[in-house]
Coordinates of C-alpha atoms in Angstrom, one line a residue:
M10 CA 95.7 117.9 105.4
D11 CA 93.6 114.7 105.2
F12 CA 96.2 112.7 107.2
D13 CA 99.5 113.2 108.9
A14 CA 101.2 110.5 106.8
I15 CA 100.4 108.2 103.9
V16 CA 102.1 104.8 103.6
V17 CA 101.9 103.2 100.2
G18 CA 102.3 99.5 100.4
A19 CA 101.0 97.2 103.2
G20 CA 104.0 94.8 103.2
L21 CA 106.2 94.4 106.3
A22 CA 108.1 97.7 106.0
G23 CA 104.8 99.6 105.5
L24 CA 103.2 97.9 108.5
V25 CA 106.2 98.7 110.7
A26 CA 106.3 102.3 109.6
T27 CA 102.5 102.7 110.1
V28 CA 102.7 101.3 113.6
E29 CA 105.6 103.6 114.6
I30 CA 103.8 106.7 113.3
A31 CA 100.4 105.8 114.8
D32 CA 102.1 104.9 118.1
A33 CA 103.2 108.5 118.2
G34 CA 99.5 109.6 118.0
K35 CA 99.5 110.6 114.3
R36 CA 96.9 109.7 111.7
V37 CA 98.1 107.4 109.0
L38 CA 96.5 106.4 105.7
L39 CA 97.7 102.9 104.6
L40 CA 97.1 102.2 100.9
D41 CA 97.6 99.0 98.9
Q42 CA 96.5 98.0 95.5
E43 CA 95.9 94.4 96.4
P44 CA 92.9 92.9 98.2
E45 CA 93.0 92.7 102.0
A46 CA 93.8 89.0 101.7
S47 CA 97.4 90.0 100.8
F48 CA 98.0 92.1 103.9
G49 CA 101.6 91.7 104.9
G50 CA 102.9 91.4 101.3
Q51 CA 105.9 89.2 100.5
A52 CA 106.9 88.8 104.1
W53 CA 104.0 86.5 104.7
W54 CA 105.3 84.0 102.2
S55 CA 108.9 84.0 103.6
F56 CA 110.7 81.3 105.5
G57 CA 111.1 83.8 108.3
G58 CA 114.9 83.9 108.5
L59 CA 116.5 86.9 110.3
F60 CA 120.2 87.9 110.6
L61 CA 121.1 88.3 114.3
V62 CA 124.6 88.7 115.8
N63 CA 125.8 87.3 119.1
S64 CA 122.3 86.1 120.0
P65 CA 121.4 83.8 123.0
E66 CA 120.5 81.1 120.4
Q67 CA 124.0 81.4 118.9
R68 CA 125.7 81.3 122.3
R69 CA 123.8 78.2 123.4
L70 CA 125.2 76.4 120.4
G71 CA 128.7 77.5 121.1
I72 CA 128.8 80.0 118.3
K73 CA 131.1 83.0 119.0
D74 CA 130.0 86.0 117.1
S75 CA 130.5 89.7 117.4
Q76 CA 129.6 93.0 115.7
E77 CA 133.2 93.3 114.5
L78 CA 133.1 89.9 112.8
A79 CA 129.6 90.6 111.3
W80 CA 130.8 93.9 109.9
Q81 CA 133.9 92.2 108.4
D82 CA 131.6 89.7 106.7
W83 CA 129.2 92.3 105.5
Q84 CA 131.9 94.4 103.9
G85 CA 133.4 91.3 102.3
S86 CA 130.0 90.4 100.8
A87 CA 128.8 93.9 99.9
G88 CA 132.0 94.9 98.0
F89 CA 131.0 98.5 98.1
D90 CA 132.8 100.2 95.2
R91 CA 130.7 103.3 94.5
E92 CA 131.2 105.0 97.8
G93 CA 131.4 108.5 96.5
D94 CA 128.0 108.2 95.0
E95 CA 125.6 105.3 94.7
D96 CA 127.0 103.4 97.7
Y97 CA 127.4 106.5 100.0
W98 CA 124.2 106.1 101.9
G99 CA 123.9 102.3 101.4
R100 CA 127.1 101.8 103.3
K101 CA 125.9 104.1 106.2
W102 CA 122.7 102.1 106.4
A103 CA 124.7 98.9 106.4
E104 CA 126.8 100.0 109.3
A105 CA 123.6 101.1 111.2
Y106 CA 121.9 97.8 110.4
V107 CA 124.8 95.6 111.6
E108 CA 124.8 97.6 114.8
F109 CA 121.0 97.0 115.1
A110 CA 121.3 93.3 114.4
S111 CA 124.1 93.1 117.0
G112 CA 122.1 95.0 119.6
E113 CA 118.5 95.9 120.2
K114 CA 117.0 94.0 117.2
R115 CA 116.3 90.7 119.0
E116 CA 115.2 92.4 122.2
W117 CA 112.7 94.6 120.3
L118 CA 111.3 91.6 118.4
Y119 CA 111.2 89.5 121.6
A120 CA 109.2 92.2 123.3
L121 CA 106.7 91.9 120.4
G122 CA 106.2 88.2 121.1
I123 CA 108.5 86.9 118.3
R124 CA 110.4 83.7 119.2
F125 CA 113.0 81.7 117.4
F126 CA 113.7 78.1 116.4
P127 CA 116.6 77.0 118.7
V128 CA 118.9 75.8 115.9
V129 CA 120.6 78.7 114.0
G130 CA 121.1 78.1 110.3
W131 CA 124.3 78.7 108.4
A132 CA 123.4 80.5 105.1
E133 CA 125.8 81.9 102.5
R134 CA 128.9 80.1 103.8
G135 CA 131.2 81.9 101.3
G136 CA 134.1 79.6 100.5
Y137 CA 136.7 82.3 99.9
L138 CA 139.2 84.1 102.2
A139 CA 138.3 85.4 105.6
D140 CA 137.6 88.9 104.4
G141 CA 135.6 87.7 101.4
H142 CA 131.9 86.9 100.9
G143 CA 130.0 84.8 103.3
N144 CA 129.0 84.3 107.0
S145 CA 131.9 83.2 109.1
V146 CA 129.5 81.7 111.6
P147 CA 125.8 80.6 111.5
R148 CA 123.5 83.7 111.9
F149 CA 120.2 82.6 110.2
H150 CA 117.6 82.7 112.9
I151 CA 114.3 81.1 111.9
V152 CA 111.2 82.8 113.4
W153 CA 108.8 80.4 115.1
G154 CA 105.8 80.8 112.8
T155 CA 108.0 81.7 109.8
G156 CA 106.8 84.7 107.7
P157 CA 103.3 84.9 109.2
G158 CA 104.9 84.9 112.7
I159 CA 106.8 88.1 111.7
V160 CA 103.8 89.8 110.2
E161 CA 101.4 88.9 113.0
P162 CA 102.5 91.4 115.8
F163 CA 102.6 94.3 113.4
E164 CA 99.3 93.4 111.8
K165 CA 97.7 93.2 115.2
R166 CA 99.0 96.7 116.1
V167 CA 97.9 98.2 112.8
R168 CA 94.4 96.8 113.3
A169 CA 94.3 98.1 116.9
H170 CA 95.1 101.6 115.5
M171 CA 92.4 101.0 112.8
A172 CA 90.0 100.4 115.7
N173 CA 91.0 103.6 117.6
G174 CA 90.9 105.7 114.4
L175 CA 94.6 106.5 114.0
V176 CA 95.0 104.3 111.0
V177 CA 92.8 104.2 107.9
Y178 CA 93.5 101.2 105.7
R179 CA 92.2 101.1 102.1
S180 CA 92.9 98.1 99.9
R181 CA 92.4 98.2 96.1
H182 CA 93.8 101.8 96.0
R183 CA 96.4 102.0 93.4
V184 CA 98.7 105.1 93.4
N185 CA 99.3 106.6 90.0
E186 CA 100.9 109.9 91.0
L187 CA 102.7 111.6 93.9
I188 CA 101.3 115.1 94.3
Q189 CA 103.9 117.9 94.4
S190 CA 103.5 121.4 95.7
G191 CA 106.3 124.0 96.2
G192 CA 109.0 121.3 95.6
A193 CA 107.5 119.0 98.3
I194 CA 105.5 115.8 98.1
T195 CA 102.1 116.6 99.7
G196 CA 99.9 113.6 98.8
V197 CA 98.9 110.9 96.3
R198 CA 96.4 110.4 93.5
G199 CA 95.3 107.2 92.0
S200 CA 92.6 104.7 91.0
V201 CA 90.2 102.7 93.1
L202 CA 90.3 99.2 91.7
V203 CA 87.3 96.9 91.4
A204 CA 86.7 94.7 94.4
S205 CA 88.6 91.3 94.2
T206 CA 88.2 87.9 95.7
A207 CA 91.7 86.9 94.7
A208 CA 93.4 84.9 97.5
R209 CA 96.7 85.9 99.0
G210 CA 99.4 86.0 96.2
E211 CA 96.9 85.5 93.4
E212 CA 96.9 88.1 90.6
S213 CA 94.1 90.6 91.0
S214 CA 92.2 92.7 88.5
R215 CA 93.5 96.2 87.4
E216 CA 90.1 97.4 86.4
A217 CA 89.5 100.9 87.8
I218 CA 86.1 102.0 89.1
G219 CA 87.0 105.4 90.6
E220 CA 89.7 107.9 91.5
F221 CA 91.1 109.2 94.8
E222 CA 93.3 112.0 96.1
Y223 CA 94.7 112.4 99.6
Q224 CA 96.9 115.0 101.2
A225 CA 99.5 114.5 104.0
Q226 CA 102.7 116.0 105.3
A227 CA 104.6 112.8 104.6
V228 CA 104.4 110.1 102.0
I229 CA 106.2 106.8 102.5
V230 CA 106.9 104.5 99.5
S231 CA 107.1 100.9 100.7
S232 CA 105.9 99.1 97.6
G233 CA 108.6 96.5 97.1
G234 CA 111.0 95.8 94.2
I235 CA 110.8 94.4 90.7
G236 CA 111.1 90.7 91.3
A237 CA 108.0 89.7 89.2
N238 CA 108.9 92.1 86.3
H239 CA 111.2 89.9 84.3
E240 CA 111.4 92.5 81.5
L241 CA 112.9 95.0 83.9
I242 CA 115.2 92.3 85.4
R243 CA 116.6 91.5 82.0
Q244 CA 116.8 95.3 81.2
Y245 CA 119.1 95.9 84.2
W246 CA 120.8 92.5 84.2
P247 CA 124.6 93.1 84.7
S248 CA 127.0 91.7 82.2
R249 CA 129.2 90.5 85.1
L250 CA 126.6 87.8 85.7
G251 CA 126.6 86.6 82.1
E252 CA 123.6 86.7 79.8
A253 CA 120.2 87.3 81.4
P254 CA 118.2 84.1 81.7
K255 CA 115.8 83.5 78.8
R256 CA 113.6 81.5 81.2
M257 CA 113.1 82.3 84.9
L258 CA 110.6 81.3 87.6
S259 CA 109.0 84.0 89.7
G260 CA 109.7 83.8 93.4
V261 CA 107.2 86.7 94.2
P262 CA 103.6 87.5 93.2
A263 CA 102.8 89.4 90.1
H264 CA 102.2 92.8 91.9
V265 CA 105.9 93.0 92.7
D266 CA 106.5 94.9 89.5
G267 CA 108.4 98.1 90.3
R268 CA 105.6 100.3 89.1
L269 CA 105.7 102.7 92.0
L270 CA 109.4 103.0 91.8
A271 CA 109.0 104.4 88.3
I272 CA 106.3 106.8 89.6
T273 CA 108.6 108.0 92.4
E274 CA 111.5 108.5 90.0
Q275 CA 109.2 110.6 87.8
S276 CA 108.6 112.8 90.9
G277 CA 112.3 113.4 91.3
G278 CA 113.5 110.4 93.4
R279 CA 116.8 108.9 92.5
I280 CA 117.1 105.2 91.9
V281 CA 120.6 103.8 92.3
N282 CA 122.3 100.4 91.9
R283 CA 119.8 99.1 89.4
D284 CA 122.2 96.4 88.3
R285 CA 122.4 94.8 91.8
M286 CA 119.8 92.0 92.3
W287 CA 119.4 88.8 94.2
H288 CA 118.0 85.8 92.3
Y289 CA 118.3 82.1 93.4
T290 CA 119.8 79.3 91.5
E291 CA 118.0 76.4 93.1
G292 CA 114.5 77.1 91.8
I293 CA 111.9 74.3 91.1
K294 CA 108.5 74.9 89.5
N295 CA 105.7 74.7 92.0
W296 CA 103.5 71.8 91.2
N297 CA 100.7 73.6 93.1
P298 CA 101.2 77.3 92.0
V299 CA 99.7 80.3 93.7
W300 CA 100.8 82.8 91.1
H301 CA 101.9 82.5 87.5
N302 CA 105.2 80.8 86.9
H303 CA 105.5 80.2 90.6
G304 CA 109.0 79.1 91.7
I305 CA 110.1 77.6 95.0
R306 CA 113.7 77.7 96.2
I307 CA 115.4 74.7 97.6
L308 CA 117.3 75.5 100.8
P309 CA 120.0 72.8 100.3
G310 CA 122.6 71.4 102.6
P311 CA 126.1 71.2 101.2
S312 CA 126.3 67.5 99.9
S313 CA 124.5 67.4 96.6
I314 CA 126.7 67.2 93.5
W315 CA 126.1 70.3 91.4
L316 CA 126.4 69.9 87.6
D317 CA 125.9 72.4 84.7
A318 CA 123.5 71.7 81.9
R319 CA 126.1 69.6 80.1
G320 CA 126.8 67.5 83.2
Q321 CA 130.1 69.1 84.2
R322 CA 130.6 69.5 87.9
F323 CA 130.9 73.1 89.1
P324 CA 134.3 74.1 90.5
A325 CA 134.8 75.3 94.1
P326 CA 133.3 77.1 95.8
N327 CA 130.1 76.6 93.8
F328 CA 128.6 74.2 96.4
P329 CA 125.0 74.3 97.6
G330 CA 124.5 77.1 100.1
F331 CA 127.8 78.8 99.7
D332 CA 127.6 81.7 97.2
T333 CA 124.3 82.4 95.5
L334 CA 125.5 85.1 93.1
G335 CA 128.8 83.4 92.4
T336 CA 127.0 80.3 91.3
L337 CA 124.4 82.3 89.4
E338 CA 127.3 83.8 87.4
T339 CA 128.9 80.4 86.8
I340 CA 125.5 79.0 85.6
Q341 CA 124.8 81.9 83.2
K342 CA 128.3 81.9 81.7
S343 CA 127.8 78.2 80.9
G344 CA 125.4 79.2 78.2
Y345 CA 122.3 77.7 79.8
D346 CA 119.9 79.0 82.4
Y347 CA 119.5 75.7 84.4
S348 CA 121.6 73.2 86.2
W349 CA 121.3 69.9 88.1
F350 CA 121.7 68.4 91.6
I351 CA 122.4 64.7 91.9
L352 CA 122.0 63.3 95.4
T353 CA 120.7 60.3 97.4
Q354 CA 117.7 59.5 99.5
K355 CA 119.9 60.0 102.6
I356 CA 120.8 63.5 101.5
I357 CA 117.3 64.6 100.6
E358 CA 116.0 63.3 104.0
K359 CA 118.5 65.4 106.0
E360 CA 119.4 68.3 103.8
F361 CA 116.5 69.5 101.7
A362 CA 114.2 72.2 102.9
L363 CA 112.0 74.4 100.8
S364 CA 111.8 78.2 101.2
G365 CA 108.4 79.7 102.1
S366 CA 105.9 79.7 104.9
E367 CA 103.5 77.4 103.0
Q368 CA 106.2 74.8 102.4
N369 CA 107.0 74.5 106.2
P370 CA 103.7 73.8 107.8
D371 CA 105.4 72.5 111.0
L372 CA 107.3 75.7 111.7
T373 CA 104.6 78.0 110.4
G374 CA 102.0 76.2 112.5
K375 CA 104.3 76.3 115.5
S376 CA 103.9 72.5 116.0
I377 CA 106.7 71.0 118.1
R378 CA 105.4 67.5 117.3
K379 CA 105.6 68.1 113.6
V380 CA 109.1 69.7 113.8
L381 CA 110.4 66.7 115.7
S382 CA 109.0 64.4 112.9
R383 CA 111.7 65.9 110.6
A384 CA 114.1 63.5 112.4
L385 CA 112.1 60.5 111.2
P386 CA 113.1 58.5 108.1
G387 CA 111.8 59.9 104.8
A388 CA 111.8 63.3 103.2
M389 CA 109.7 66.0 104.7
A390 CA 106.1 65.9 103.4
P391 CA 106.4 69.1 101.2
V392 CA 109.7 67.8 99.7
Q393 CA 108.1 64.4 99.1
S394 CA 105.2 66.1 97.3
F395 CA 107.7 67.7 94.9
M396 CA 109.4 64.3 94.4
D397 CA 106.1 62.8 93.6
K398 CA 104.5 65.6 91.6
G399 CA 107.1 68.1 90.6
E400 CA 108.2 68.3 87.0
D401 CA 111.9 68.9 87.9
F402 CA 112.6 65.7 89.9
V403 CA 113.9 62.4 88.6
V404 CA 114.2 59.3 91.0
A405 CA 115.9 56.1 89.8
P406 CA 117.7 53.1 91.3
T407 CA 120.7 53.4 89.1
L408 CA 122.8 56.2 87.6
A409 CA 122.2 55.0 84.1
E410 CA 118.4 55.2 84.6
L411 CA 118.8 58.6 86.4
V412 CA 120.8 60.2 83.5
A413 CA 118.3 58.9 81.0
G414 CA 115.5 60.5 83.0
M415 CA 117.4 63.7 83.2
N416 CA 117.8 63.8 79.5
A417 CA 114.1 63.1 79.0
L418 CA 113.3 66.4 80.9
T419 CA 115.1 68.5 78.3
E420 CA 114.9 68.8 74.6
E421 CA 118.6 68.9 74.1
K422 CA 119.7 65.7 75.8
L423 CA 123.1 67.1 76.7
L424 CA 124.1 64.6 79.4
D425 CA 126.6 61.9 78.8
F426 CA 126.3 58.9 81.3
D427 CA 130.0 57.9 81.1
H428 CA 131.1 61.5 81.9
I429 CA 128.8 61.9 84.9
E430 CA 129.7 58.4 86.2
R431 CA 133.4 59.2 86.0
Q432 CA 133.0 62.3 88.1
I433 CA 130.8 60.7 90.7
K434 CA 133.0 57.7 91.0
A435 CA 136.0 60.0 91.5
R436 CA 134.1 61.8 94.2
D437 CA 133.1 58.6 95.9
R438 CA 136.7 57.3 96.1
E439 CA 137.5 60.4 98.2
I440 CA 134.9 59.2 100.9
A441 CA 136.9 56.0 101.5
H442 CA 139.6 57.7 103.7
P443 CA 139.9 60.6 106.1
F444 CA 141.9 62.6 103.6
T445 CA 140.7 64.4 100.5
K446 CA 141.5 66.9 97.9
D447 CA 137.8 67.4 97.0
L448 CA 136.9 70.7 98.6
Q449 CA 133.2 69.9 98.7
I450 CA 133.9 66.9 100.9
T451 CA 136.2 69.1 103.1
A452 CA 133.3 71.5 103.4
I453 CA 130.8 68.8 104.3
R454 CA 133.1 67.4 107.0
G455 CA 133.8 71.0 108.3
A456 CA 130.0 71.7 108.5
R457 CA 129.4 68.7 110.6
H458 CA 131.7 70.2 113.3
Y459 CA 128.8 72.5 114.0
I460 CA 126.3 70.7 116.2
G461 CA 123.3 72.4 114.4
D462 CA 124.4 71.1 111.0
K463 CA 125.3 67.6 112.3
L464 CA 121.9 67.2 114.0
I465 CA 119.5 68.4 111.4
R466 CA 121.2 69.8 108.3
V467 CA 124.2 67.9 106.9
A468 CA 124.1 64.2 106.0
K469 CA 127.0 62.0 107.0
P470 CA 129.4 61.8 104.1
H471 CA 128.7 58.7 102.0
R472 CA 129.2 57.2 98.6
L473 CA 126.5 58.3 96.2
L474 CA 126.6 55.2 94.0
D475 CA 126.3 52.8 96.9
P476 CA 122.7 51.3 96.5
A477 CA 122.3 51.3 100.3
N478 CA 122.1 55.1 100.2
G479 CA 119.6 55.2 97.3
P480 CA 117.6 55.7 95.4
L481 CA 119.4 58.3 93.4
I482 CA 117.6 61.7 92.8
A483 CA 118.2 64.4 90.3
V484 CA 116.7 67.8 90.4
R485 CA 116.6 70.3 87.5
L486 CA 117.4 73.7 89.0
N487 CA 116.0 76.9 87.5
I488 CA 116.7 80.5 88.1
V489 CA 114.0 82.0 90.4
S490 CA 113.7 85.8 90.6
R491 CA 113.5 87.3 94.0
K492 CA 115.0 90.6 95.3
T493 CA 116.0 94.0 94.1
L494 CA 119.2 95.1 95.9
G495 CA 119.2 98.7 94.6
G496 CA 116.4 101.2 95.0
L497 CA 115.5 104.7 95.9
Q498 CA 118.4 106.4 97.5
T499 CA 117.6 107.6 101.1
N500 CA 119.5 109.3 103.9
L501 CA 119.6 107.8 107.4
S502 CA 116.1 109.2 108.1
G503 CA 114.7 107.4 105.1
R504 CA 114.2 110.7 103.2
V505 CA 114.3 110.1 99.4
L506 CA 117.0 112.0 97.7
N507 CA 116.9 113.7 94.3
Q508 CA 119.6 113.6 91.5
A509 CA 121.5 116.4 93.3
G510 CA 121.6 114.3 96.6
E511 CA 119.1 116.6 98.3
A512 CA 116.2 115.3 100.4
I513 CA 112.8 115.7 98.7
P514 CA 110.6 117.3 101.4
G515 CA 107.7 115.1 102.5
L516 CA 109.0 111.9 100.6
Y517 CA 110.3 108.8 102.3
A518 CA 111.0 105.2 101.3
A519 CA 111.3 102.0 103.3
G520 CA 111.9 98.3 102.6
E521 CA 112.9 96.8 99.3
A522 CA 111.8 100.1 97.5
S523 CA 114.8 101.7 99.2
G524 CA 117.2 98.9 98.5
F525 CA 116.5 97.9 102.1
G526 CA 118.1 101.2 103.1
G527 CA 120.0 104.0 101.4
G528 CA 119.4 102.6 97.9
G529 CA 121.3 99.4 98.6
L530 CA 122.7 98.4 102.0
H531 CA 123.6 94.9 100.7
G532 CA 126.0 96.2 98.1
Y533 CA 126.5 93.3 95.6
R534 CA 125.6 90.3 97.8
A535 CA 123.4 89.4 100.8
L536 CA 124.3 87.4 103.8
E537 CA 120.7 86.2 104.0
G538 CA 118.2 86.9 106.8
T539 CA 118.7 90.5 105.8
F540 CA 115.7 91.1 103.6
L541 CA 113.0 90.8 106.2
G542 CA 115.4 92.4 108.6
G543 CA 115.9 95.3 106.2
C544 CA 112.2 95.8 106.0
L545 CA 111.9 95.8 109.8
F546 CA 114.8 98.2 110.2
T547 CA 113.9 100.7 107.5
G548 CA 110.2 100.7 108.5
R549 CA 111.2 101.3 112.1
V550 CA 113.7 104.1 111.3
V551 CA 111.4 105.8 108.8
G552 CA 108.3 105.6 111.0
R553 CA 110.1 107.1 113.9
A554 CA 111.7 109.8 111.7
V555 CA 108.4 110.8 110.3
A556 CA 106.7 110.9 113.7
S557 CA 109.5 113.1 115.0
E558 CA 109.3 115.4 112.0
L559 CA 105.5 115.7 112.4
N560 CA 105.9 116.5 116.1
K561 CA 108.3 119.3 115.3
S562 CA 106.2 120.8 112.5
Q563 CA 103.0 120.6 114.5
S564 CA 104.5 122.1 117.6
N565 CA 105.8 125.0 115.5
S566 CA 102.4 125.7 113.9

């Protein structure tokens, strides 16, 4: 054998698995089709949010959390309903992950040098009954240093093993085939691609200049999902979410195309839950794109008025930050694939953040001074850049001018000023007293009972049409593709299963390629902070399982 193990994909899950195997003294070949500039994959671009349960950060803020409550929330969100088949292993991975997030996850990361922003975010708030979708309490822990801060300790350890000879890393190596022998996967074949100077995230050439073949006792597929392959997204789009969007932005680079998933399936691996996916509804086109059709997600607080393409306010609980897929379904069933926020300057200053490491230079750069500047008047600099240069923003002193600007952004001119004015005036009347039947206002007031939201996330309720709170701002919101919730079905060791439910010898999967564990540990919906966490967890579990199996086989030989 050329190596003890081969890891295909140098994203977060692949790096974690590589480290675990090399830490056990085994030789690992780490392959990736992209240039070395893209080391760390999608995780590098992330906001760096992690799902933790009963953490010190929560306790300091008075948040009472528990594994029992987290599992209740997980089940209510996942909605597992294929438990005899496609959800069988996903549910088991979910139970194991919630236990991990409630126990050693934070201690393990802390020992690696990872630290957290002190204010815990409240993502996916739900808005249904106690046992339905959503986080009952804030659990979104932002890593100090965002995505790069998560990648860094694992990259350092991989590079240390590269220096000591236990890891060989080869970029521009594109796997075309999994080698099979005697029913087992014993290696990989593929093409060496031409050298590329493409920067991180930029599309790179697919021109082949050579071939390769390597043998190993274990092959780990950690190549991500299908987020940039809009054709596949539309092919597997579930009817329960309405019609597939005719137009989407891409929240991930072009290489996230599902190609290796298809190759693994051809080698006998079973892909399950193809119809489960996670796309965001608050996408804006990047005025300074890194990849084609580059979309950025707004991370909104709960106060913006959310209207469909015709200017009709969405019903409860389709409020910003409450139920991503529920709102996606509502938007798609409206017959249009875009929607609108209307808000004020006061709201954008307090409530708007943008997803992505590059959109949060203060947190990514670990600058306390710059983080504190978020409390100063004015929108954050990256948000202000979108207001000034982004094609999806309209700013105006009056509602009439705002609606005219909104209509100017679309060919159809569907918005009626009188209709929108009536809805916003009705909403504003509810602010004038401590009582309300408007559930969004109830939600805003409820959110401000949490000190984290009151300090930095949720604006004080105010009348949108009061000029003192202006100017008015409208944002056209697009669907932005992101995550694949289904994937290769794996057992609790990360072994890929075939159609008969049997483990394929020598073949493992981790990260998004495995549906973040078992072919879909999220079920239908995510609680957020669970994608990076799923990559960390599956990479760790698979790496340790492979190392253990290698130790057994080598001691018996």
